[in-house]
Amino acid sequence: QEGDGGGGHDTFANPMASPTQVPVTYLPGALTVFKEGVYLSTGLDVRVIARSRQFVNLTDGTQSSERFHNRPDAGATFPIPEDYPELYSKYPGGWVYVSNAESTYDGGVGSIFFDANYNVVDYQKVLKGTEWNCGGGKTPWGTWVSNEEPMSYNRTGFIYEVDPFGRHGPEPRRTVLGEDGGAFESFAYDARDRSNPHFFYTEDHRRGPIRRFTPTNPDWDNPTEMLHRKGTIEYLVLENWDWTGRNGTFHWTDDRDLGEQNALLNFPYTEGIDCTPDGRLFFANKGRALLFELDLDANTWSRSSVQGGAFDGKPDTMARILDDPGDIVYMTEEGGDDAGVHGRDKDNNYYVILESPLYSEETTGLAFSPDGRRMYVAYQKNGVLLEVWREDGLAFSGRIVDIKYHSLNSDRGSGII
């Protein structure tokens, strides 16, 4: 939606609001089902959508013309727009799931196409010629931003804008956001004020600042040029700590050295970033295992530890992120044994939604279908993309945030902590 705040997150209305709906069978945290290599919460089902280096099986019995990419990373879904009649006429109500490829020889972005009945109808690469495409995010006008994060924290990556449907071919279209290069991670935006929108992105480097890009002349009639024309890039500076060291104020500066020094001192190696519709910016820092929350209107910040899990000990944070008291925030895991998908509710109750004793390393690419009834998640090292749904036919109620879960305990179990 144009003109609002957001980080490309997905939100859905509470599907259990009406008492006339079917009985609810989904019990998050009760891992009772084992299928396709993962343990699932009661009431969930799963199928494998794609595997790296293999052709994707399509619903008509054929296979895709291209192999599914290596090391799937950040992902998102986009409804097929009516202003793309060539595709919409074939698959009205359909959507695509975009997936970054964090690989050096097979980088870029791939899109899996679905019809309105959740059938896989195509797969194609919509960005080629790039490498180590790690994180990213949606724009308000419906494109995908894909960020390069080269190995060994080399600051040689750039940031690209991608059409999810491949209308303009897979050739790279570099934005102005990447300056002279970096190890870029995630992307979010605050477009509540259409005359002065802001775009935020992180860098996974010890001196990687939080950047804010403001277009000089935002043109909402031609928004796909907004990240490619003149604008101001500024860097976050945290300051004025209170006696706890966990709260303070902040400002933005055009002094890159100052921004990098502030990042080194306070939030080295920053990854996920997300912006809520009410103007609160969250970003996760793996260097210090901290979660930062910025009030973009009041210019204040606070922080909490994520050593025991994202949002640990911060139910007030959860309440602000969630749109409904009954919702759950869904997030993926940085790595470790039995990696999976996790959730927390507004009271800070913790749930394992799914996990795997077979697949290893981190889970990535968490996203919901536009109707909220399908969840997509990948096991990066194994190159497996899964589709998960509720057997009761209801939508997943809640939000996805681009912030990893960090666990110090591999023997977590399920339920509430």
Coordinates of C-alpha atoms in Angstrom, one line a residue:
Q1 CA 0.0 0.0 0.0
E2 CA 1.4 3.3 -1.0
G3 CA 1.7 6.1 1.5
D4 CA 2.0 4.1 4.7
G5 CA 4.8 3.0 6.9
G6 CA 6.1 -0.5 6.5
G7 CA 9.1 -2.7 5.8
G8 CA 7.5 -5.1 3.4
H9 CA 5.9 -7.1 6.2
D10 CA 2.8 -9.2 5.9
T11 CA -0.2 -8.7 8.1
F12 CA -3.6 -10.4 8.1
A13 CA -6.9 -9.9 9.9
N14 CA -7.8 -12.4 12.7
P15 CA -9.5 -15.3 10.9
M16 CA -11.1 -16.5 14.1
A17 CA -13.1 -13.3 14.7
S18 CA -16.3 -14.8 13.5
P19 CA -17.9 -17.6 15.6
T20 CA -19.5 -19.1 12.5
Q21 CA -16.2 -20.2 11.1
V22 CA -14.9 -23.8 11.1
P23 CA -13.4 -25.2 14.3
V24 CA -9.8 -24.2 14.9
T25 CA -7.3 -27.1 14.9
Y26 CA -4.0 -25.2 14.7
L27 CA -2.1 -25.5 18.0
P28 CA 1.2 -23.6 17.7
G29 CA 3.9 -25.1 19.7
A30 CA 2.5 -28.7 19.9
L31 CA 4.9 -30.5 17.6
T32 CA 3.0 -33.7 16.8
V33 CA 3.3 -34.1 13.0
F34 CA 6.5 -35.2 11.1
K35 CA 6.4 -34.8 7.3
E36 CA 8.8 -33.9 4.6
G37 CA 11.7 -33.8 7.1
V38 CA 10.1 -31.3 9.6
Y39 CA 8.1 -31.5 12.8
L40 CA 5.0 -29.4 12.5
S41 CA 2.6 -27.9 15.1
T42 CA -0.7 -29.7 15.4
G43 CA -3.1 -28.7 12.6
L44 CA -0.4 -27.9 10.0
D45 CA 0.5 -29.7 6.7
V46 CA 3.4 -29.2 4.4
R47 CA 4.8 -29.9 0.9
V48 CA 8.1 -29.3 -0.8
I49 CA 7.8 -26.6 -3.5
A50 CA 11.4 -26.6 -4.9
R51 CA 14.9 -27.9 -4.3
S52 CA 18.1 -26.2 -5.3
R53 CA 19.7 -27.3 -8.6
Q54 CA 16.5 -29.1 -9.6
F55 CA 13.8 -28.1 -12.0
V56 CA 10.5 -27.1 -10.3
N57 CA 7.6 -29.4 -10.8
L58 CA 4.6 -27.5 -12.3
T59 CA 0.9 -28.3 -11.8
D60 CA 0.4 -29.3 -15.5
G61 CA 2.9 -32.1 -15.2
T62 CA 5.8 -30.3 -16.8
Q63 CA 8.9 -28.7 -15.2
S64 CA 10.3 -25.2 -15.2
S65 CA 12.8 -24.2 -17.9
E66 CA 15.3 -23.1 -15.2
R67 CA 16.6 -24.9 -12.1
F68 CA 15.7 -23.6 -8.7
H69 CA 18.6 -21.5 -7.4
N70 CA 21.2 -22.3 -4.8
R71 CA 21.0 -21.1 -1.2
P72 CA 17.6 -19.5 -1.1
D73 CA 17.5 -16.5 1.3
A74 CA 15.1 -13.6 1.9
G75 CA 11.7 -13.9 0.3
A76 CA 8.3 -12.2 -0.1
T77 CA 5.0 -12.6 -2.0
F78 CA 3.4 -10.2 -4.5
P79 CA -0.2 -10.5 -6.0
I80 CA -0.3 -10.6 -9.7
P81 CA -1.5 -7.1 -10.6
E82 CA -4.4 -6.4 -12.9
D83 CA -2.2 -3.9 -14.8
Y84 CA -0.2 -6.8 -16.1
P85 CA -2.9 -8.3 -18.3
E86 CA -0.8 -10.8 -20.0
L87 CA -0.2 -12.7 -16.7
Y88 CA -3.4 -11.7 -14.8
S89 CA -5.7 -13.0 -17.6
K90 CA -4.0 -16.4 -17.2
Y91 CA -3.8 -16.5 -13.4
P92 CA -6.3 -14.0 -11.9
G93 CA -5.9 -14.0 -8.1
G94 CA -2.5 -15.6 -8.3
W95 CA 0.8 -14.4 -6.9
V96 CA 4.6 -14.9 -7.0
Y97 CA 7.0 -15.8 -4.3
V98 CA 10.4 -14.1 -4.8
S99 CA 13.5 -15.6 -3.3
N100 CA 17.1 -14.3 -3.1
A101 CA 20.0 -16.6 -4.0
E102 CA 22.9 -16.1 -1.6
S103 CA 25.4 -17.7 -4.0
T104 CA 28.5 -16.6 -5.8
Y105 CA 27.9 -18.4 -9.1
D106 CA 24.1 -18.6 -9.1
G107 CA 23.1 -15.4 -7.4
G108 CA 20.2 -13.1 -8.2
V109 CA 16.5 -13.6 -7.5
G110 CA 14.0 -16.3 -8.6
S111 CA 10.2 -16.1 -8.7
I112 CA 7.8 -19.0 -8.3
F113 CA 4.4 -18.3 -9.8
F114 CA 1.1 -19.6 -8.3
D115 CA -2.4 -19.5 -9.5
A116 CA -5.4 -18.6 -7.2
N117 CA -5.7 -22.3 -6.1
Y118 CA -2.1 -22.5 -4.8
N119 CA -0.8 -24.5 -7.8
V120 CA 2.7 -23.9 -9.0
V121 CA 2.6 -22.7 -12.6
D122 CA 6.1 -21.4 -13.3
Y123 CA 9.5 -20.6 -12.0
Q124 CA 12.0 -18.1 -13.5
K125 CA 15.0 -16.1 -12.6
V126 CA 14.0 -12.4 -12.5
L127 CA 17.5 -11.1 -11.6
K128 CA 20.7 -12.5 -12.9
G129 CA 24.3 -11.3 -13.0
T130 CA 24.6 -10.6 -9.3
E131 CA 26.0 -12.6 -6.4
W132 CA 25.4 -13.3 -2.7
N133 CA 21.9 -11.8 -2.7
C134 CA 21.1 -12.0 1.0
G135 CA 18.3 -9.8 2.4
G136 CA 16.0 -7.3 0.9
G137 CA 12.5 -6.0 1.3
K138 CA 9.4 -4.7 -0.5
T139 CA 8.9 -1.2 -1.8
P140 CA 5.5 0.6 -1.3
W141 CA 4.9 0.3 -5.1
G142 CA 5.2 -3.4 -5.3
T143 CA 8.8 -4.2 -6.4
W144 CA 11.5 -6.2 -4.6
V145 CA 14.8 -4.7 -3.3
S146 CA 17.6 -7.3 -3.3
N147 CA 20.8 -6.7 -1.4
E148 CA 24.3 -8.2 -2.1
E149 CA 26.3 -9.3 0.9
P150 CA 29.7 -10.6 -0.3
M151 CA 31.6 -13.2 1.6
S152 CA 34.1 -12.4 4.4
Y153 CA 32.3 -9.0 4.9
N154 CA 33.9 -7.5 1.8
R155 CA 32.1 -4.2 1.1
T156 CA 31.7 -4.7 -2.6
G157 CA 28.0 -5.5 -2.8
F158 CA 25.2 -3.3 -4.2
I159 CA 21.5 -2.9 -4.0
Y160 CA 19.1 -3.8 -6.8
E161 CA 15.4 -3.1 -7.6
V162 CA 13.7 -6.1 -9.1
D163 CA 10.3 -6.6 -10.8
P164 CA 8.9 -9.7 -9.2
F165 CA 7.1 -10.8 -12.4
G166 CA 10.1 -10.4 -14.7
R167 CA 8.4 -7.9 -17.0
H168 CA 11.7 -6.1 -17.7
G169 CA 14.0 -9.1 -18.0
P170 CA 16.6 -10.4 -15.5
E171 CA 19.3 -7.8 -16.2
P172 CA 20.5 -6.0 -13.0
R173 CA 19.0 -2.6 -12.2
R174 CA 21.3 -1.0 -9.6
T175 CA 19.9 1.6 -7.2
V176 CA 21.7 4.6 -5.8
L177 CA 21.4 3.2 -2.3
G178 CA 24.6 1.2 -2.3
E179 CA 26.9 4.1 -2.7
D180 CA 30.4 2.7 -3.4
G181 CA 29.6 -0.8 -2.1
G182 CA 28.9 -2.6 1.1
A183 CA 27.8 -5.9 2.7
F184 CA 24.1 -5.1 2.6
E185 CA 21.3 -7.0 4.4
S186 CA 17.7 -5.8 4.8
F187 CA 15.4 -3.0 3.6
A188 CA 12.4 -1.2 5.0
Y189 CA 10.5 2.0 4.4
D190 CA 8.4 4.7 6.1
A191 CA 6.1 6.2 3.5
R192 CA 3.5 7.7 5.8
D193 CA 4.3 11.2 4.4
R194 CA 4.3 10.7 0.6
S195 CA 6.0 14.0 0.2
N196 CA 8.9 12.9 2.3
P197 CA 9.3 9.1 2.2
H198 CA 12.3 7.4 3.9
F199 CA 14.0 4.1 3.0
F200 CA 16.2 2.3 5.5
Y201 CA 18.7 -0.5 5.0
T202 CA 21.3 -2.4 7.1
E203 CA 24.8 -3.5 6.5
D204 CA 26.3 -6.7 8.0
H205 CA 29.7 -5.3 8.8
R206 CA 31.4 -4.2 12.0
R207 CA 31.3 -0.6 10.8
G208 CA 28.0 -1.0 8.9
P209 CA 25.7 2.0 9.7
I210 CA 21.9 2.1 9.5
R211 CA 21.3 4.2 6.4
R212 CA 18.3 6.4 5.5
F213 CA 17.7 7.4 1.9
T214 CA 15.3 10.3 1.2
P215 CA 14.5 11.1 -2.5
T216 CA 15.0 14.7 -3.5
N217 CA 11.8 14.8 -5.6
P218 CA 9.6 11.7 -4.9
D219 CA 7.5 11.0 -7.9
W220 CA 4.6 8.7 -7.0
D221 CA 3.4 8.8 -10.7
N222 CA 6.7 7.1 -11.6
P223 CA 7.8 5.4 -8.4
T224 CA 10.1 2.8 -9.9
E225 CA 12.6 5.6 -10.6
M226 CA 12.6 6.8 -6.9
L227 CA 15.5 4.7 -5.8
H228 CA 17.5 5.5 -8.9
R229 CA 17.5 9.3 -8.8
K230 CA 19.0 12.0 -6.6
G231 CA 18.5 11.9 -2.9
T232 CA 20.1 12.2 0.5
I233 CA 21.8 9.3 2.3
E234 CA 22.1 9.8 6.0
Y235 CA 23.5 7.6 8.8
L236 CA 22.0 6.8 12.2
V237 CA 23.7 8.2 15.4
L238 CA 22.5 7.0 18.8
E239 CA 23.1 9.4 21.6
N240 CA 22.1 10.7 25.1
W241 CA 21.8 7.4 27.0
D242 CA 19.9 7.4 30.2
W243 CA 21.4 5.9 33.4
T244 CA 20.4 2.3 32.3
G245 CA 22.2 2.6 29.0
R246 CA 19.1 1.1 27.3
N247 CA 17.3 4.3 26.2
G248 CA 18.2 7.5 24.5
T249 CA 17.7 9.8 21.6
F250 CA 19.0 9.7 18.0
H251 CA 19.6 11.8 15.0
W252 CA 20.6 11.4 11.3
T253 CA 23.9 12.7 9.9
D254 CA 25.4 13.0 6.5
D255 CA 28.9 12.3 8.0
R256 CA 29.5 8.7 7.0
D257 CA 32.6 8.4 9.3
L258 CA 30.5 9.4 12.3
G259 CA 27.8 6.9 11.3
E260 CA 30.3 4.1 11.0
Q261 CA 31.9 4.9 14.3
N262 CA 28.5 4.9 16.0
A263 CA 27.7 1.6 14.4
L264 CA 31.0 0.1 15.6
L265 CA 30.4 1.2 19.1
N266 CA 26.7 0.3 19.4
F267 CA 25.4 -2.1 16.7
P268 CA 28.1 -3.8 14.6
Y269 CA 26.9 -6.5 12.2
T270 CA 23.3 -5.4 11.8
E271 CA 20.9 -7.7 9.9
G272 CA 17.1 -7.5 9.9
I273 CA 15.1 -4.3 9.8
D274 CA 11.4 -3.7 9.9
C275 CA 9.1 -0.6 10.1
T276 CA 5.6 -0.7 11.6
P277 CA 2.7 1.4 10.2
D278 CA 2.8 3.7 13.2
G279 CA 6.5 4.7 12.6
R280 CA 8.5 2.4 14.8
L281 CA 11.7 1.1 13.3
F282 CA 13.2 -2.2 14.6
F283 CA 16.6 -3.6 13.7
A284 CA 18.5 -6.6 15.0
N285 CA 22.2 -6.5 15.8
K286 CA 24.0 -9.9 15.9
G287 CA 27.3 -8.4 16.9
R288 CA 25.9 -7.5 20.4
A289 CA 22.8 -9.7 20.3
L290 CA 20.5 -6.7 20.7
L291 CA 17.2 -5.5 19.3
F292 CA 16.8 -1.8 18.8
E293 CA 13.5 0.1 18.6
L294 CA 13.4 3.6 17.2
D295 CA 10.4 5.9 17.5
L296 CA 10.8 7.8 14.2
D297 CA 8.5 10.6 15.3
A298 CA 9.9 11.2 18.8
N299 CA 13.6 10.5 17.8
T300 CA 14.0 8.2 20.8
W301 CA 15.4 4.7 20.9
S302 CA 15.5 1.7 23.3
R303 CA 17.2 -1.6 23.2
S304 CA 16.8 -5.1 24.6
S305 CA 18.8 -8.4 24.5
V306 CA 18.0 -11.1 22.0
Q307 CA 20.3 -13.6 23.6
G308 CA 17.4 -15.9 24.6
G309 CA 15.4 -15.2 21.6
A310 CA 14.1 -12.3 19.6
F311 CA 12.0 -9.9 21.7
D312 CA 13.1 -11.7 24.9
G313 CA 11.6 -10.1 27.9
K314 CA 9.8 -7.3 26.0
P315 CA 6.1 -8.0 25.9
D316 CA 5.4 -4.3 25.4
T317 CA 7.4 -4.5 22.2
M318 CA 5.3 -7.4 21.0
A319 CA 2.1 -5.5 21.7
R320 CA 3.2 -2.6 19.6
I321 CA 4.2 -4.8 16.6
L322 CA 1.1 -6.8 16.6
D323 CA -2.2 -5.6 15.1
D324 CA -4.4 -7.8 17.1
P325 CA -4.1 -9.1 20.7
G326 CA -4.5 -12.7 19.4
D327 CA -1.8 -12.4 16.8
I328 CA 1.6 -14.1 16.7
V329 CA 4.8 -12.6 15.4
Y330 CA 6.6 -15.2 13.2
M331 CA 10.3 -15.3 12.7
T332 CA 13.1 -17.5 11.4
E333 CA 16.2 -18.7 13.1
E334 CA 19.9 -17.8 12.6
G335 CA 21.0 -21.4 12.8
G336 CA 21.8 -24.2 15.2
D337 CA 20.3 -27.6 15.8
D338 CA 16.7 -28.2 14.8
A339 CA 16.4 -24.8 13.1
G340 CA 12.8 -23.8 12.2
V341 CA 10.1 -21.1 12.5
H342 CA 9.3 -19.5 15.8
G343 CA 6.6 -17.3 17.2
R344 CA 5.9 -15.0 20.1
D345 CA 2.6 -13.5 21.2
K346 CA 1.9 -10.1 22.9
D347 CA 2.5 -11.7 26.3
N348 CA 5.9 -12.9 25.2
N349 CA 4.9 -16.5 25.1
Y350 CA 7.2 -18.5 22.8
Y351 CA 6.2 -21.2 20.3
V352 CA 8.1 -23.5 18.0
I353 CA 5.9 -23.5 14.9
L354 CA 8.0 -26.1 13.0
E355 CA 11.6 -27.4 13.2
S356 CA 13.7 -30.1 11.5
P357 CA 16.1 -32.7 12.8
L358 CA 17.3 -33.4 9.3
Y359 CA 17.8 -30.0 7.7
S360 CA 20.6 -27.8 9.0
E361 CA 21.8 -24.3 9.2
E362 CA 19.4 -21.3 9.1
T363 CA 15.8 -21.0 8.0
T364 CA 15.2 -18.1 5.5
G365 CA 12.6 -16.6 3.2
L366 CA 9.7 -16.6 5.6
A367 CA 6.6 -15.1 3.9
F368 CA 2.8 -15.6 3.7
S369 CA 0.7 -15.8 0.6
P370 CA -1.4 -12.7 0.0
D371 CA -4.5 -14.3 1.5
G372 CA -2.5 -15.5 4.6
R373 CA -3.3 -19.1 4.1
R374 CA 0.1 -20.4 3.0
M375 CA 3.5 -19.9 4.8
Y376 CA 6.7 -20.2 2.8
V377 CA 10.1 -21.0 4.4
A378 CA 13.4 -22.3 3.1
Y379 CA 16.2 -24.3 4.7
Q380 CA 19.1 -22.5 3.0
K381 CA 22.0 -24.9 3.2
N382 CA 19.8 -27.8 2.1
G383 CA 18.1 -25.7 -0.6
V384 CA 14.6 -26.8 0.3
L385 CA 11.6 -24.5 -0.1
L386 CA 8.5 -25.5 1.9
E387 CA 4.9 -24.5 1.8
V388 CA 2.9 -24.8 5.0
W389 CA -0.8 -24.4 5.6
R390 CA -3.4 -24.9 8.3
E391 CA -5.6 -28.0 7.9
D392 CA -8.6 -26.0 9.2
G393 CA -8.4 -23.8 6.1
L394 CA -8.0 -20.6 8.1
A395 CA -5.3 -17.9 7.6
F396 CA -2.2 -17.5 9.7
S397 CA -3.1 -14.6 12.0
G398 CA -0.2 -12.3 12.8
R399 CA 2.9 -10.7 11.3
I400 CA 6.2 -11.7 9.9
V401 CA 9.2 -9.6 10.9
D402 CA 12.6 -9.5 9.3
I403 CA 14.4 -10.3 12.5
K404 CA 16.1 -13.6 13.3
Y405 CA 15.5 -15.6 16.4
H406 CA 18.8 -16.2 18.3
S407 CA 19.0 -19.2 20.6
L408 CA 21.7 -20.1 23.1
N409 CA 20.0 -23.5 23.8
S410 CA 19.6 -26.1 21.1
D411 CA 17.4 -28.2 23.3
R412 CA 14.4 -25.8 23.3
G413 CA 11.4 -28.1 23.1
S414 CA 8.1 -26.6 22.3
G415 CA 5.5 -24.5 24.1
I416 CA 5.9 -21.4 26.2
I417 CA 9.0 -20.0 28.0

